[in-house]
Amino acid sequence: MVLLIFILIGNIRPVRVLEDIYFLKLTTDGLTSQIIPDLAGFSSAEVNKLQEITQYTIGLWNFCYGNTQEITTCANTAGDYHFALVDIVYEVLGVWTTVTSPGNLDSNNDKILSMSKAIIGLYVAAIALSFFTTIFGSLSLNRQRLFRVLTALLSFLALVVTLAASAVATGLYLYIRQTINDNQDSLYASIGRVAFGISWGAGLSALIAFIITTVATCILPERNSDFTSPKSEKQPFLTSETSYQAPPLPSTMNDPATVGLYQNNYNGAPDDMFSNNNNNYHSANHNQFVQPTHYNNHPGQV
């Protein structure tokens, strides 16, 4: 997003850094001398000043010009700006001249205008998509899968639009450069390496962002799922199938000292109690083991 913003504001002012971000550069070689007959109303000082203009830079919104040492002036920005040599000369001189665009640039003027508008729209859309990718990417830090999916989708759209803008701009200005160099002896055109380096660098950054967001969407866990381990039970749960090992009974069943330790306090129904002489007794609730009461004259009664 930051790289695309530099493309958007490049070449709009004759200041350091911005003046180096242009798509096309024209170096003149006697262009002014070709239009001397059209400058009959100009003074010699004005003509000499025009002859000092030796380079023009074409940006996204306008063009700038200056001498061999520096860019001194930039034209006003316009949303429908496109390269047209006739318009450049007219704006610099203030009069129409006999200069014409080389090759078939004039006949393709409408196509160049349409492609220039498309480039502006694509760069603006790429910045917007990158911005929303950043917003939803921040929201996805809470591990919500919905925000991750939206981030991945937006990063993919930002990648496609950024690459489209870079490809269209590169194709258009390569065509203009080749046409000028093949058909014009007084002009030499060159591609702005800084601008296209930033543009394709933004495309590479968008590709990396798409890969990261896609991988994060596919492999990172959701909130409260994989990062949360199950809680262990504080106490083991006993089921009806759990076996219970009875504690051993003393060997002296009739010893008064030990009988009291195993005296039963069971208050359940009579059907829940069983006895067989001096055998052990297990209550229905599986919690108490009962020592049967001993009767000398009535064995088997409880």
mmCIF file of C-alpha atoms in Angstrom:
data_model
loop_
_atom_site.group_PDB
_atom_site.id
_atom_site.type_symbol
_atom_site.label_atom_id
_atom_site.label_comp_id
_atom_site.label_asym_id
_atom_site.label_seq_id
_atom_site.Cartn_x
_atom_site.Cartn_y
_atom_site.Cartn_z
ATOM 1 C CA MET A 1 0.000 0.000 0.000
ATOM 2 C CA VAL A 2 2.825 2.383 0.841
ATOM 3 C CA LEU A 3 4.591 1.676 -2.455
ATOM 4 C CA LEU A 4 1.385 2.304 -4.409
ATOM 5 C CA ILE A 5 0.901 5.635 -2.631
ATOM 6 C CA PHE A 6 4.331 6.719 -3.893
ATOM 7 C CA ILE A 7 3.220 5.874 -7.421
ATOM 8 C CA LEU A 8 0.079 7.945 -6.892
ATOM 9 C CA ILE A 9 1.918 11.087 -5.751
ATOM 10 C CA GLY A 10 4.964 10.731 -7.974
ATOM 11 C CA ASN A 11 5.931 13.509 -10.398
ATOM 12 C CA ILE A 12 3.282 15.944 -9.124
ATOM 13 C CA ARG A 13 5.841 18.388 -7.676
ATOM 14 C CA PRO A 14 9.446 19.246 -8.601
ATOM 15 C CA VAL A 15 10.808 18.060 -5.263
ATOM 16 C CA ARG A 16 13.356 15.425 -4.385
ATOM 17 C CA VAL A 17 12.153 11.803 -4.542
ATOM 18 C CA LEU A 18 8.806 12.695 -6.163
ATOM 19 C CA GLU A 19 10.439 14.091 -9.291
ATOM 20 C CA ASP A 20 12.188 10.757 -9.848
ATOM 21 C CA ILE A 21 8.918 8.777 -9.934
ATOM 22 C CA TYR A 22 7.807 9.068 -13.549
ATOM 23 C CA PHE A 23 6.815 6.592 -16.248
ATOM 24 C CA LEU A 24 8.465 8.178 -19.277
ATOM 25 C CA LYS A 25 11.262 10.669 -19.824
ATOM 26 C CA LEU A 26 11.763 12.712 -22.996
ATOM 27 C CA THR A 27 15.170 14.175 -23.715
ATOM 28 C CA THR A 28 14.989 16.887 -26.374
ATOM 29 C CA ASP A 29 17.615 17.467 -29.015
ATOM 30 C CA GLY A 30 16.743 20.603 -30.862
ATOM 31 C CA LEU A 31 12.982 20.302 -30.488
ATOM 32 C CA THR A 32 12.606 24.041 -29.937
ATOM 33 C CA SER A 33 14.593 24.836 -33.084
ATOM 34 C CA GLN A 34 12.028 22.919 -35.112
ATOM 35 C CA ILE A 35 9.275 25.268 -34.056
ATOM 36 C CA ILE A 36 11.185 28.552 -34.369
ATOM 37 C CA PRO A 37 8.914 29.634 -37.257
ATOM 38 C CA ASP A 38 5.962 29.328 -34.882
ATOM 39 C CA LEU A 39 7.657 31.612 -32.330
ATOM 40 C CA ALA A 40 7.619 34.804 -34.374
ATOM 41 C CA GLY A 41 5.893 36.736 -31.600
ATOM 42 C CA PHE A 42 8.354 35.618 -28.913
ATOM 43 C CA SER A 43 11.347 37.641 -27.792
ATOM 44 C CA SER A 44 14.855 36.249 -28.039
ATOM 45 C CA ALA A 45 14.952 35.838 -24.252
ATOM 46 C CA GLU A 46 11.797 33.716 -24.336
ATOM 47 C CA VAL A 47 13.142 31.595 -27.173
ATOM 48 C CA ASN A 48 16.427 31.060 -25.312
ATOM 49 C CA LYS A 49 14.463 30.042 -22.224
ATOM 50 C CA LEU A 50 12.548 27.498 -24.233
ATOM 51 C CA GLN A 51 15.771 26.153 -25.666
ATOM 52 C CA GLU A 52 17.009 25.529 -22.136
ATOM 53 C CA ILE A 53 14.234 22.983 -21.587
ATOM 54 C CA THR A 54 15.972 19.719 -22.306
ATOM 55 C CA GLN A 55 13.875 17.080 -20.539
ATOM 56 C CA TYR A 56 10.242 16.245 -19.897
ATOM 57 C CA THR A 57 8.985 13.629 -17.435
ATOM 58 C CA ILE A 58 5.550 12.002 -17.799
ATOM 59 C CA GLY A 59 3.759 10.928 -14.633
ATOM 60 C CA LEU A 60 0.391 9.549 -13.694
ATOM 61 C CA TRP A 61 -1.406 12.902 -13.471
ATOM 62 C CA ASN A 62 0.766 15.410 -15.352
ATOM 63 C CA PHE A 63 4.173 16.148 -16.831
ATOM 64 C CA CYS A 64 7.164 18.118 -15.568
ATOM 65 C CA TYR A 65 10.084 19.730 -17.371
ATOM 66 C CA GLY A 66 13.453 21.313 -16.715
ATOM 67 C CA ASN A 67 17.057 21.549 -17.813
ATOM 68 C CA THR A 68 19.816 18.986 -17.754
ATOM 69 C CA GLN A 69 20.524 19.606 -14.064
ATOM 70 C CA GLU A 70 17.038 19.540 -12.540
ATOM 71 C CA ILE A 71 13.284 19.512 -13.018
ATOM 72 C CA THR A 72 12.032 23.044 -12.420
ATOM 73 C CA THR A 73 8.311 23.088 -13.264
ATOM 74 C CA CYS A 74 5.341 20.725 -13.166
ATOM 75 C CA ALA A 75 2.051 21.191 -14.972
ATOM 76 C CA ASN A 76 -1.276 21.075 -13.181
ATOM 77 C CA THR A 77 -2.581 17.628 -12.370
ATOM 78 C CA ALA A 78 -5.616 16.235 -14.197
ATOM 79 C CA GLY A 79 -7.604 13.046 -13.745
ATOM 80 C CA ASP A 80 -7.825 12.496 -17.498
ATOM 81 C CA TYR A 81 -4.177 13.199 -18.249
ATOM 82 C CA HIS A 82 -2.484 11.170 -20.956
ATOM 83 C CA PHE A 83 0.642 11.519 -23.027
ATOM 84 C CA ALA A 84 0.304 13.760 -26.084
ATOM 85 C CA LEU A 85 3.366 15.587 -27.391
ATOM 86 C CA VAL A 86 1.272 18.318 -29.027
ATOM 87 C CA ASP A 87 -0.438 19.149 -25.727
ATOM 88 C CA ILE A 88 2.896 19.242 -23.908
ATOM 89 C CA VAL A 89 4.417 21.700 -26.351
ATOM 90 C CA TYR A 90 1.274 23.819 -26.304
ATOM 91 C CA GLU A 91 1.208 24.046 -22.507
ATOM 92 C CA VAL A 92 4.902 24.948 -22.336
ATOM 93 C CA LEU A 93 4.852 27.510 -25.162
ATOM 94 C CA GLY A 94 1.310 28.775 -24.836
ATOM 95 C CA VAL A 95 0.754 28.589 -28.607
ATOM 96 C CA TRP A 96 -0.107 25.853 -31.084
ATOM 97 C CA THR A 97 2.808 24.733 -33.199
ATOM 98 C CA THR A 98 3.495 22.536 -36.182
ATOM 99 C CA VAL A 99 4.876 19.778 -33.964
ATOM 100 C CA THR A 100 3.040 16.482 -34.303
ATOM 101 C CA SER A 101 3.316 13.282 -32.313
ATOM 102 C CA PRO A 102 5.633 10.741 -33.934
ATOM 103 C CA GLY A 103 4.418 7.582 -35.593
ATOM 104 C CA ASN A 104 0.793 6.649 -35.078
ATOM 105 C CA LEU A 105 0.465 8.132 -31.573
ATOM 106 C CA ASP A 106 -1.983 10.773 -32.815
ATOM 107 C CA SER A 107 -4.247 8.203 -34.443
ATOM 108 C CA ASN A 108 -4.195 6.140 -31.243
ATOM 109 C CA ASN A 109 -4.783 9.118 -28.993
ATOM 110 C CA ASP A 110 -8.199 7.868 -27.806
ATOM 111 C CA LYS A 111 -6.773 4.464 -26.904
ATOM 112 C CA ILE A 112 -3.900 6.062 -25.032
ATOM 113 C CA LEU A 113 -6.400 8.225 -23.120
ATOM 114 C CA SER A 114 -8.538 5.204 -22.201
ATOM 115 C CA MET A 115 -5.525 3.189 -21.048
ATOM 116 C CA SER A 116 -4.220 6.132 -19.005
ATOM 117 C CA LYS A 117 -7.558 6.441 -17.195
ATOM 118 C CA ALA A 118 -7.587 2.690 -16.599
ATOM 119 C CA ILE A 119 -4.105 2.847 -15.070
ATOM 120 C CA ILE A 120 -5.189 5.568 -12.640
ATOM 121 C CA GLY A 121 -8.308 3.620 -11.680
ATOM 122 C CA LEU A 122 -6.381 0.390 -11.162
ATOM 123 C CA TYR A 123 -3.778 2.028 -8.931
ATOM 124 C CA VAL A 124 -6.468 3.712 -6.810
ATOM 125 C CA ALA A 125 -8.389 0.419 -6.514
ATOM 126 C CA ALA A 126 -5.198 -1.423 -5.545
ATOM 127 C CA ILE A 127 -4.539 1.078 -2.753
ATOM 128 C CA ALA A 128 -8.108 0.701 -1.456
ATOM 129 C CA LEU A 129 -7.910 -3.100 -1.499
ATOM 130 C CA SER A 130 -4.538 -3.032 0.259
ATOM 131 C CA PHE A 131 -5.999 -0.752 2.914
ATOM 132 C CA PHE A 132 -8.944 -3.068 3.614
ATOM 133 C CA THR A 133 -6.579 -6.055 3.624
ATOM 134 C CA THR A 134 -4.648 -4.334 6.407
ATOM 135 C CA ILE A 135 -7.836 -3.606 8.386
ATOM 136 C CA PHE A 136 -9.253 -7.136 8.182
ATOM 137 C CA GLY A 137 -5.795 -8.582 8.740
ATOM 138 C CA SER A 138 -5.648 -6.715 12.054
ATOM 139 C CA LEU A 139 -9.114 -7.988 13.007
ATOM 140 C CA SER A 140 -8.064 -11.563 12.218
ATOM 141 C CA LEU A 141 -5.523 -11.491 15.052
ATOM 142 C CA ASN A 142 -8.275 -12.743 17.385
ATOM 143 C CA ARG A 143 -8.204 -16.006 15.385
ATOM 144 C CA GLN A 144 -11.663 -15.571 13.885
ATOM 145 C CA ARG A 145 -11.749 -17.612 10.666
ATOM 146 C CA LEU A 146 -14.226 -15.247 8.982
ATOM 147 C CA PHE A 147 -11.798 -12.334 9.147
ATOM 148 C CA ARG A 148 -8.980 -14.557 7.907
ATOM 149 C CA VAL A 149 -10.990 -15.619 4.875
ATOM 150 C CA LEU A 150 -11.887 -11.980 4.100
ATOM 151 C CA THR A 151 -8.237 -10.974 4.491
ATOM 152 C CA ALA A 152 -7.086 -13.692 2.103
ATOM 153 C CA LEU A 153 -9.766 -12.744 -0.429
ATOM 154 C CA LEU A 154 -8.914 -9.039 -0.279
ATOM 155 C CA SER A 155 -5.192 -9.730 -0.551
ATOM 156 C CA PHE A 156 -5.850 -11.828 -3.661
ATOM 157 C CA LEU A 157 -7.879 -9.006 -5.254
ATOM 158 C CA ALA A 158 -5.175 -6.490 -4.318
ATOM 159 C CA LEU A 159 -2.585 -8.743 -5.968
ATOM 160 C CA VAL A 160 -4.581 -9.069 -9.192
ATOM 161 C CA VAL A 161 -5.343 -5.344 -9.456
ATOM 162 C CA THR A 162 -1.775 -4.295 -8.641
ATOM 163 C CA LEU A 163 -0.313 -6.630 -11.250
ATOM 164 C CA ALA A 164 -2.901 -5.449 -13.785
ATOM 165 C CA ALA A 165 -2.016 -1.780 -13.173
ATOM 166 C CA SER A 166 1.712 -2.498 -13.475
ATOM 167 C CA ALA A 167 1.246 -4.565 -16.638
ATOM 168 C CA VAL A 168 -0.973 -2.001 -18.400
ATOM 169 C CA ALA A 169 1.340 0.903 -17.486
ATOM 170 C CA THR A 170 4.418 -1.016 -18.598
ATOM 171 C CA GLY A 171 2.852 -2.039 -21.900
ATOM 172 C CA LEU A 172 1.572 1.460 -22.682
ATOM 173 C CA TYR A 173 4.796 3.354 -22.036
ATOM 174 C CA LEU A 174 6.981 0.743 -23.675
ATOM 175 C CA TYR A 175 4.858 1.224 -26.766
ATOM 176 C CA ILE A 176 5.149 5.031 -26.562
ATOM 177 C CA ARG A 177 8.914 4.850 -26.006
ATOM 178 C CA GLN A 178 9.458 2.549 -28.961
ATOM 179 C CA THR A 179 7.273 4.650 -31.228
ATOM 180 C CA ILE A 180 9.096 7.886 -30.354
ATOM 181 C CA ASN A 181 12.576 6.429 -30.706
ATOM 182 C CA ASP A 182 11.726 4.861 -34.064
ATOM 183 C CA ASN A 183 10.122 7.958 -35.598
ATOM 184 C CA GLN A 184 11.579 11.062 -33.964
ATOM 185 C CA ASP A 185 15.150 12.286 -34.310
ATOM 186 C CA SER A 186 14.849 15.272 -31.995
ATOM 187 C CA LEU A 187 13.474 13.287 -29.045
ATOM 188 C CA TYR A 188 14.775 10.352 -27.086
ATOM 189 C CA ALA A 189 12.386 8.493 -24.774
ATOM 190 C CA SER A 190 13.314 6.281 -21.823
ATOM 191 C CA ILE A 191 11.335 4.363 -19.234
ATOM 192 C CA GLY A 192 11.229 5.560 -15.639
ATOM 193 C CA ARG A 193 12.954 2.723 -13.801
ATOM 194 C CA VAL A 194 12.129 4.055 -10.343
ATOM 195 C CA ALA A 195 8.391 4.226 -10.973
ATOM 196 C CA PHE A 196 8.173 0.800 -12.574
ATOM 197 C CA GLY A 197 10.477 -0.682 -9.944
ATOM 198 C CA ILE A 198 8.125 0.604 -7.233
ATOM 199 C CA SER A 199 5.075 -0.598 -9.130
ATOM 200 C CA TRP A 200 6.343 -4.145 -9.660
ATOM 201 C CA GLY A 201 7.744 -4.136 -6.131
ATOM 202 C CA ALA A 202 4.217 -3.417 -4.921
ATOM 203 C CA GLY A 203 3.041 -6.406 -6.963
ATOM 204 C CA LEU A 204 5.663 -8.625 -5.329
ATOM 205 C CA SER A 205 4.632 -7.371 -1.893
ATOM 206 C CA ALA A 206 1.004 -8.126 -2.720
ATOM 207 C CA LEU A 207 2.000 -11.661 -3.728
ATOM 208 C CA ILE A 208 3.813 -12.214 -0.433
ATOM 209 C CA ALA A 209 0.827 -10.823 1.481
ATOM 210 C CA PHE A 210 -1.523 -13.184 -0.366
ATOM 211 C CA ILE A 211 0.652 -16.211 0.409
ATOM 212 C CA ILE A 212 0.885 -15.317 4.096
ATOM 213 C CA THR A 213 -2.839 -14.650 4.508
ATOM 214 C CA THR A 214 -3.754 -17.845 2.658
ATOM 215 C CA VAL A 215 -1.416 -19.999 4.736
ATOM 216 C CA ALA A 216 -2.685 -18.359 7.927
ATOM 217 C CA THR A 217 -6.278 -19.072 6.929
ATOM 218 C CA CYS A 218 -5.566 -22.724 6.185
ATOM 219 C CA ILE A 219 -3.299 -23.819 9.029
ATOM 220 C CA LEU A 220 -3.812 -21.544 12.029
ATOM 221 C CA PRO A 221 -6.413 -22.717 14.559
ATOM 222 C CA GLU A 222 -9.572 -20.863 15.406
ATOM 223 C CA ARG A 223 -10.146 -19.114 18.699
ATOM 224 C CA ASN A 224 -11.012 -21.413 21.630
ATOM 225 C CA SER A 225 -10.376 -24.563 19.625
ATOM 226 C CA ASP A 226 -6.878 -25.952 19.271
ATOM 227 C CA PHE A 227 -5.223 -23.606 21.739
ATOM 228 C CA THR A 228 -7.583 -24.623 24.546
ATOM 229 C CA SER A 229 -6.757 -27.979 26.144
ATOM 230 C CA PRO A 230 -9.543 -30.012 27.785
ATOM 231 C CA LYS A 231 -9.823 -29.664 31.536
ATOM 232 C CA SER A 232 -9.048 -32.757 33.581
ATOM 233 C CA GLU A 233 -11.615 -34.084 36.037
ATOM 234 C CA LYS A 234 -11.029 -33.116 39.636
ATOM 235 C CA GLN A 235 -12.446 -36.450 40.861
ATOM 236 C CA PRO A 236 -12.699 -39.729 38.961
ATOM 237 C CA PHE A 237 -16.211 -40.650 37.920
ATOM 238 C CA LEU A 238 -17.421 -44.018 39.201
ATOM 239 C CA THR A 239 -19.796 -45.943 37.038
ATOM 240 C CA SER A 240 -21.929 -48.901 37.902
ATOM 241 C CA GLU A 241 -19.323 -51.109 36.269
ATOM 242 C CA THR A 242 -16.550 -49.956 38.560
ATOM 243 C CA SER A 243 -15.458 -52.767 40.830
ATOM 244 C CA TYR A 244 -15.067 -52.214 44.509
ATOM 245 C CA GLN A 245 -12.648 -54.229 46.640
ATOM 246 C CA ALA A 246 -13.991 -54.763 50.134
ATOM 247 C CA PRO A 247 -11.611 -54.205 53.013
ATOM 248 C CA PRO A 248 -10.596 -57.340 54.836
ATOM 249 C CA LEU A 249 -12.573 -58.309 57.922
ATOM 250 C CA PRO A 250 -10.846 -59.358 61.102
ATOM 251 C CA SER A 251 -10.476 -63.068 61.654
ATOM 252 C CA THR A 252 -11.989 -62.908 65.096
ATOM 253 C CA MET A 253 -15.618 -62.276 64.207
ATOM 254 C CA ASN A 254 -16.923 -62.533 67.728
ATOM 255 C CA ASP A 255 -14.254 -60.440 69.363
ATOM 256 C CA PRO A 256 -16.082 -57.604 71.175
ATOM 257 C CA ALA A 257 -13.110 -55.319 70.543
ATOM 258 C CA THR A 258 -13.448 -55.599 66.784
ATOM 259 C CA VAL A 259 -17.187 -56.085 66.362
ATOM 260 C CA GLY A 260 -17.843 -52.454 67.266
ATOM 261 C CA LEU A 261 -15.559 -51.227 64.525
ATOM 262 C CA TYR A 262 -17.739 -52.911 61.905
ATOM 263 C CA GLN A 263 -21.113 -52.310 63.491
ATOM 264 C CA ASN A 264 -23.746 -51.560 60.844
ATOM 265 C CA ASN A 265 -25.805 -48.364 60.950
ATOM 266 C CA TYR A 266 -27.886 -49.380 57.937
ATOM 267 C CA ASN A 267 -31.449 -48.029 58.021
ATOM 268 C CA GLY A 268 -32.697 -49.440 54.706
ATOM 269 C CA ALA A 269 -35.565 -51.795 54.053
ATOM 270 C CA PRO A 270 -35.400 -55.377 55.414
ATOM 271 C CA ASP A 271 -35.307 -56.750 51.872
ATOM 272 C CA ASP A 272 -31.942 -55.060 51.359
ATOM 273 C CA MET A 273 -30.276 -57.085 54.097
ATOM 274 C CA PHE A 274 -29.059 -60.641 53.955
ATOM 275 C CA SER A 275 -27.351 -62.888 56.447
ATOM 276 C CA ASN A 276 -26.026 -66.417 56.548
ATOM 277 C CA ASN A 277 -24.529 -67.275 59.918
ATOM 278 C CA ASN A 278 -21.209 -65.441 60.112
ATOM 279 C CA ASN A 279 -20.834 -64.560 56.382
ATOM 280 C CA ASN A 280 -19.981 -60.993 55.335
ATOM 281 C CA TYR A 281 -22.762 -58.617 54.389
ATOM 282 C CA HIS A 282 -22.689 -56.031 51.545
ATOM 283 C CA SER A 283 -25.341 -53.289 51.590
ATOM 284 C CA ALA A 284 -27.270 -52.232 48.487
ATOM 285 C CA ASN A 285 -25.663 -48.803 48.293
ATOM 286 C CA HIS A 286 -22.152 -50.300 47.855
ATOM 287 C CA ASN A 287 -20.808 -47.963 50.510
ATOM 288 C CA GLN A 288 -20.808 -50.005 53.768
ATOM 289 C CA PHE A 289 -19.741 -53.484 54.658
ATOM 290 C CA VAL A 290 -21.639 -54.842 57.615
ATOM 291 C CA GLN A 291 -20.584 -57.296 60.250
ATOM 292 C CA PRO A 292 -23.661 -59.497 61.063
ATOM 293 C CA THR A 293 -24.814 -59.699 64.657
ATOM 294 C CA HIS A 294 -24.094 -62.992 66.371
ATOM 295 C CA TYR A 295 -26.873 -64.794 68.302
ATOM 296 C CA ASN A 296 -25.915 -67.865 70.300
ATOM 297 C CA ASN A 297 -29.387 -69.405 70.317
ATOM 298 C CA HIS A 298 -30.798 -68.090 67.020
ATOM 299 C CA PRO A 299 -28.260 -68.284 64.185
ATOM 300 C CA GLY A 300 -29.214 -66.688 60.910
ATOM 301 C CA GLN A 301 -31.474 -63.985 62.460
ATOM 302 C CA VAL A 302 -30.623 -60.317 62.239
#
